Amino acid sequence: MEAETLIRAEDKQKGDEDKPKASEPGSSRDGGQKEPAQEQGKARDAKPAPERKRIRNLSEDKRFKLFSGTANPELARRIGEHIGVKVGETKLQRFADGEVFFQLLENVRGVDVFVVQPTCFPVDQHLVELLVMIDALKRASAARITVVVPYYGYARQDRKDRPRVAISAKLIADLLTVAGANRALFVDLHAAQIQGFFNIPVDHLYASPVLVGYFRDLNLPNLMVVSPDPGGIERARFFAQKMGAPLAFVDKRRTDINVAEVMNVVGDVKGKICLVIDDIIDTAGTLVKTVDALLDSGATAVHACASHAVLSGPAIERIAASRLEQLVVTDTIPLREAGQKLPKIKVLSIAGLLGAAIESIHMETSVSSLFS
């Protein structure tokens, strides 16, 4: 009986200790329950959960790896320097008949993998390399494979504009998806609607922030931004808004592949320094004709910039012989040796832009701030 009384006394003392004291924060006279007004006030003051915090150096993250094909290893190295990682070790060889052999020399099981490979010249060779790399990563149990394609080959074949032709841009999208890509990152697609060809998430970046910064620093007087064709007006309009400059465009007619005939300049360019904005400079035929048309219409000087310096065939010679002041391009495609020796051509790196996008995708934070 005494033992039972002692146990009840201890239970009562323990219960009294568990009750909140009147002087404790959040306690009240009715047993420690907060006032409804206090609860409502706290709900009003509640803040949304912050985005996942970025790691300053991704080398600390064992679930992240960056790889590169042979198309533009220098760009991949610069991206790695920006985000603080080394490009992963691989073995890529070719058989005597040109067939590609690829092997990963690092474990990627459960890893978030990014593969940098523009499909530039030779386009088909670099495309097959990318497909084989994706397949190897998939079979090595990578958790997610993001293809980083700074230059998307076949992008100019995005619609059926004549009888019995292929929509090759859609075909390439299907190949990348079937090979095992889970996500794609592009820079300045020739047509933005190519994103709709993919059934996987696509991030589409623009090189404009890098190019705009360069020309702002030049501070060219009486500047007018020019689109070399009506299809590029949206791209040129964005550039003109950022530069605070008026806009003009050149009406042209394309008579065949890589052949364009300039018709006339729409806009008053007399006494202006013109800046021609394009996404791709291929044979430079359109660019040179545009420069001539602008100067013949009264422009005092012409500069040009483009995201992708394809510069195939006689492009370098045409630019060298033209009246163009300078051509500014990015390193989405490695510049040919002849182009590197030409003072008229200047290359800006987009490694920082791509590095920031890769970091955001891996950390699942917003990429939209890079679009402007």
GROMACS .gro file of N, CA, C and O in nm, residues 75 78-79 82 150 186-188 205-219 235 238-239 242-243 275 277-278 304-308 326-332 346-357 369-372:
model
  236
   75LEU      N    1   3.625   2.407  -7.412
   75LEU     CA    2   3.508   2.467  -7.348
   75LEU      C    3   3.470   2.389  -7.224
   75LEU      O    4   3.439   2.447  -7.119
   78ARG      N    5   3.701   2.480  -6.944
   78ARG     CA    6   3.670   2.611  -6.887
   78ARG      C    7   3.546   2.606  -6.799
   78ARG      O    8   3.540   2.671  -6.694
   79ILE      N    9   3.447   2.529  -6.841
   79ILE     CA   10   3.328   2.511  -6.757
   79ILE      C   11   3.367   2.447  -6.624
   79ILE      O   12   3.322   2.488  -6.517
   82HIS      N   13   3.520   2.689  -6.395
   82HIS     CA   14   3.421   2.782  -6.339
   82HIS      C   15   3.346   2.722  -6.221
   82HIS      O   16   3.319   2.791  -6.122
  150PRO      N   17   2.617   2.302  -7.680
  150PRO     CA   18   2.622   2.446  -7.707
  150PRO      C   19   2.581   2.482  -7.850
  150PRO      O   20   2.522   2.587  -7.873
  186PHE      N   21   2.087   2.375  -7.422
  186PHE     CA   22   2.129   2.429  -7.550
  186PHE      C   23   2.159   2.577  -7.539
  186PHE      O   24   2.113   2.645  -7.445
  187VAL      N   25   2.231   2.629  -7.638
  187VAL     CA   26   2.260   2.772  -7.647
  187VAL      C   27   2.214   2.821  -7.784
  187VAL      O   28   2.258   2.769  -7.887
  188ASP      N   29   2.127   2.921  -7.785
  188ASP     CA   30   2.081   2.986  -7.908
  188ASP      C   31   2.047   2.888  -8.019
  188ASP      O   32   2.113   2.880  -8.123
  205LEU      N   33   1.950   2.846  -7.334
  205LEU     CA   34   2.020   2.967  -7.296
  205LEU      C   35   2.047   3.055  -7.417
  205LEU      O   36   2.047   3.007  -7.531
  206TYR      N   37   2.072   3.182  -7.392
  206TYR     CA   38   2.108   3.277  -7.497
  206TYR      C   39   2.247   3.334  -7.467
  206TYR      O   40   2.279   3.365  -7.352
  207ALA      N   41   2.326   3.350  -7.572
  207ALA     CA   42   2.459   3.408  -7.557
  207ALA      C   43   2.454   3.559  -7.548
  207ALA      O   44   2.556   3.623  -7.524
  208SER      N   45   2.335   3.618  -7.565
  208SER     CA   46   2.321   3.764  -7.567
  208SER      C   47   2.382   3.835  -7.446
  208SER      O   48   2.446   3.939  -7.464
  209PRO      N   49   2.364   3.784  -7.322
  209PRO     CA   50   2.424   3.856  -7.209
  209PRO      C   51   2.575   3.875  -7.222
  209PRO      O   52   2.628   3.980  -7.186
  210VAL      N   53   2.644   3.775  -7.276
  210VAL     CA   54   2.789   3.786  -7.294
  210VAL      C   55   2.822   3.887  -7.403
  210VAL      O   56   2.911   3.971  -7.387
  211LEU      N   57   2.749   3.883  -7.515
  211LEU     CA   58   2.775   3.972  -7.627
  211LEU      C   59   2.735   4.116  -7.595
  211LEU      O   60   2.806   4.210  -7.631
  212VAL      N   61   2.622   4.133  -7.527
  212VAL     CA   62   2.578   4.267  -7.490
  212VAL      C   63   2.680   4.335  -7.402
  212VAL      O   64   2.713   4.453  -7.420
  213GLY      N   65   2.735   4.263  -7.305
  213GLY     CA   66   2.835   4.320  -7.216
  213GLY      C   67   2.956   4.371  -7.291
  213GLY      O   68   3.010   4.478  -7.260
  214TYR      N   69   2.998   4.298  -7.393
  214TYR     CA   70   3.115   4.338  -7.471
  214TYR      C   71   3.088   4.469  -7.547
  214TYR      O   72   3.169   4.562  -7.545
  215PHE      N   73   2.974   4.476  -7.615
  215PHE     CA   74   2.945   4.595  -7.696
  215PHE      C   75   2.905   4.715  -7.610
  215PHE      O   76   2.924   4.830  -7.651
  216ARG      N   77   2.854   4.692  -7.491
  216ARG     CA   78   2.830   4.804  -7.399
  216ARG      C   79   2.963   4.871  -7.362
  216ARG      O   80   2.972   4.993  -7.354
  217ASP      N   81   3.063   4.788  -7.340
  217ASP     CA   82   3.194   4.841  -7.303
  217ASP      C   83   3.257   4.920  -7.419
  217ASP      O   84   3.331   5.015  -7.396
  218LEU      N   85   3.226   4.881  -7.544
  218LEU     CA   86   3.277   4.955  -7.659
  218LEU      C   87   3.215   5.094  -7.670
  218LEU      O   88   3.278   5.187  -7.720
  219ASN      N   89   3.088   5.103  -7.625
  219ASN     CA   90   3.018   5.233  -7.623
  219ASN      C   91   3.021   5.300  -7.762
  219ASN      O   92   3.063   5.414  -7.778
  235ARG      N   93   1.548   3.813  -8.199
  235ARG     CA   94   1.681   3.810  -8.138
  235ARG      C   95   1.742   3.950  -8.140
  235ARG      O   96   1.799   3.998  -8.040
  238PHE      N   97   1.568   4.199  -7.887
  238PHE     CA   98   1.616   4.183  -7.750
  238PHE      C   99   1.749   4.257  -7.733
  238PHE      O  100   1.770   4.328  -7.635
  239PHE      N  101   1.838   4.240  -7.830
  239PHE     CA  102   1.970   4.304  -7.825
  239PHE      C  103   1.955   4.456  -7.828
  239PHE      O  104   2.021   4.529  -7.753
  242LYS      N  105   1.840   4.595  -7.493
  242LYS     CA  106   1.948   4.595  -7.394
  242LYS      C  107   2.050   4.707  -7.422
  242LYS      O  108   2.107   4.764  -7.329
  243MET      N  109   2.071   4.737  -7.549
  243MET     CA  110   2.168   4.839  -7.587
  243MET      C  111   2.107   4.978  -7.594
  243MET      O  112   2.179   5.078  -7.607
  275LEU      N  113   2.524   4.727  -8.605
  275LEU     CA  114   2.567   4.603  -8.539
  275LEU      C  115   2.474   4.491  -8.585
  275LEU      O  116   2.356   4.490  -8.550
  277ILE      N  117   2.327   4.128  -8.587
  277ILE     CA  118   2.311   4.021  -8.488
  277ILE      C  119   2.261   3.896  -8.559
  277ILE      O  120   2.158   3.899  -8.627
  278ASP      N  121   2.332   3.784  -8.543
  278ASP     CA  122   2.288   3.657  -8.600
  278ASP      C  123   2.321   3.545  -8.503
  278ASP      O  124   2.397   3.564  -8.407
  304ALA      N  125   2.963   4.305  -8.635
  304ALA     CA  126   2.873   4.190  -8.635
  304ALA      C  127   2.906   4.100  -8.517
  304ALA      O  128   3.020   4.098  -8.467
  305CYS      N  129   2.805   4.027  -8.471
  305CYS     CA  130   2.828   3.927  -8.366
  305CYS      C  131   2.735   3.809  -8.390
  305CYS      O  132   2.627   3.823  -8.449
  306ALA      N  133   2.778   3.693  -8.346
  306ALA     CA  134   2.700   3.571  -8.362
  306ALA      C  135   2.737   3.473  -8.252
  306ALA      O  136   2.847   3.479  -8.196
  307SER      N  137   2.643   3.385  -8.221
  307SER     CA  138   2.667   3.286  -8.116
  307SER      C  139   2.756   3.174  -8.164
  307SER      O  140   2.844   3.127  -8.091
  308HIS      N  141   2.735   3.128  -8.289
  308HIS     CA  142   2.802   3.007  -8.337
  308HIS      C  143   2.886   3.038  -8.460
  308HIS      O  144   2.833   3.073  -8.566
  326GLN      N  145   3.456   4.425  -8.739
  326GLN     CA  146   3.493   4.310  -8.656
  326GLN      C  147   3.375   4.215  -8.645
  326GLN      O  148   3.260   4.255  -8.659
  327LEU      N  149   3.407   4.089  -8.621
  327LEU     CA  150   3.307   3.986  -8.596
  327LEU      C  151   3.335   3.927  -8.458
  327LEU      O  152   3.444   3.876  -8.433
  328VAL      N  153   3.237   3.936  -8.369
  328VAL     CA  154   3.250   3.884  -8.233
  328VAL      C  155   3.165   3.758  -8.222
  328VAL      O  156   3.045   3.760  -8.252
  329VAL      N  157   3.227   3.648  -8.181
  329VAL     CA  158   3.158   3.520  -8.169
  329VAL      C  159   3.186   3.461  -8.031
  329VAL      O  160   3.270   3.511  -7.956
  330THR      N  161   3.117   3.352  -7.999
  330THR     CA  162   3.142   3.281  -7.872
  330THR      C  163   3.212   3.149  -7.901
  330THR      O  164   3.226   3.107  -8.017
  331ASP      N  165   3.253   3.081  -7.795
  331ASP     CA  166   3.328   2.956  -7.810
  331ASP      C  167   3.240   2.833  -7.802
  331ASP      O  168   3.284   2.727  -7.757
  332THR      N  169   3.113   2.844  -7.845
  332THR     CA  170   3.029   2.723  -7.853
  332THR      C  171   3.091   2.622  -7.949
  332THR      O  172   3.075   2.501  -7.934
  346LYS      N  173   3.691   3.809  -8.299
  346LYS     CA  174   3.717   3.803  -8.155
  346LYS      C  175   3.624   3.699  -8.093
  346LYS      O  176   3.505   3.696  -8.124
  347VAL      N  177   3.679   3.617  -8.005
  347VAL     CA  178   3.602   3.510  -7.942
  347VAL      C  179   3.578   3.542  -7.794
  347VAL      O  180   3.673   3.573  -7.721
  348LEU      N  181   3.453   3.533  -7.751
  348LEU     CA  182   3.416   3.548  -7.610
  348LEU      C  183   3.373   3.412  -7.557
  348LEU      O  184   3.310   3.334  -7.628
  349SER      N  185   3.406   3.383  -7.433
  349SER     CA  186   3.371   3.254  -7.376
  349SER      C  187   3.236   3.258  -7.305
  349SER      O  188   3.205   3.353  -7.234
  350ILE      N  189   3.157   3.152  -7.325
  350ILE     CA  190   3.030   3.137  -7.253
  350ILE      C  191   3.042   3.030  -7.145
  350ILE      O  192   2.942   2.980  -7.096
  351ALA      N  193   3.166   2.996  -7.108
  351ALA     CA  194   3.185   2.892  -7.006
  351ALA      C  195   3.120   2.930  -6.874
  351ALA      O  196   3.061   2.845  -6.806
  352GLY      N  197   3.129   3.058  -6.837
  352GLY     CA  198   3.066   3.101  -6.712
  352GLY      C  199   2.915   3.087  -6.716
  352GLY      O  200   2.853   3.044  -6.618
  353LEU      N  201   2.854   3.122  -6.830
  353LEU     CA  202   2.710   3.110  -6.846
  353LEU      C  203   2.666   2.964  -6.837
  353LEU      O  204   2.571   2.930  -6.765
  354LEU      N  205   2.736   2.877  -6.909
  354LEU     CA  206   2.702   2.735  -6.906
  354LEU      C  207   2.730   2.674  -6.769
  354LEU      O  208   2.653   2.591  -6.720
  355GLY      N  209   2.839   2.717  -6.706
  355GLY     CA  210   2.870   2.666  -6.573
  355GLY      C  211   2.763   2.700  -6.472
  355GLY      O  212   2.724   2.617  -6.390
  356ALA      N  213   2.714   2.825  -6.478
  356ALA     CA  214   2.606   2.867  -6.386
  356ALA      C  215   2.480   2.787  -6.411
  356ALA      O  216   2.408   2.748  -6.317
  357ALA      N  217   2.449   2.760  -6.538
  357ALA     CA  218   2.330   2.681  -6.571
  357ALA      C  219   2.344   2.537  -6.522
  357ALA      O  220   2.249   2.480  -6.467
  369SER      N  221   1.699   3.313  -6.437
  369SER     CA  222   1.774   3.438  -6.423
  369SER      C  223   1.885   3.450  -6.527
  369SER      O  224   1.934   3.559  -6.554
  370LEU      N  225   1.923   3.338  -6.589
  370LEU     CA  226   2.028   3.339  -6.691
  370LEU      C  227   1.973   3.369  -6.829
  370LEU      O  228   2.050   3.387  -6.924
  371PHE      N  229   1.841   3.374  -6.844
  371PHE     CA  230   1.781   3.394  -6.975
  371PHE      C  231   1.790   3.537  -7.020
  371PHE      O  232   1.783   3.565  -7.139
  372SER      N  233   1.804   3.632  -6.928
  372SER     CA  234   1.799   3.774  -6.963
  372SER      C  235   1.937   3.823  -7.005
  372SER      O  236   2.038   3.759  -6.977
   0.00000   0.00000   0.00000
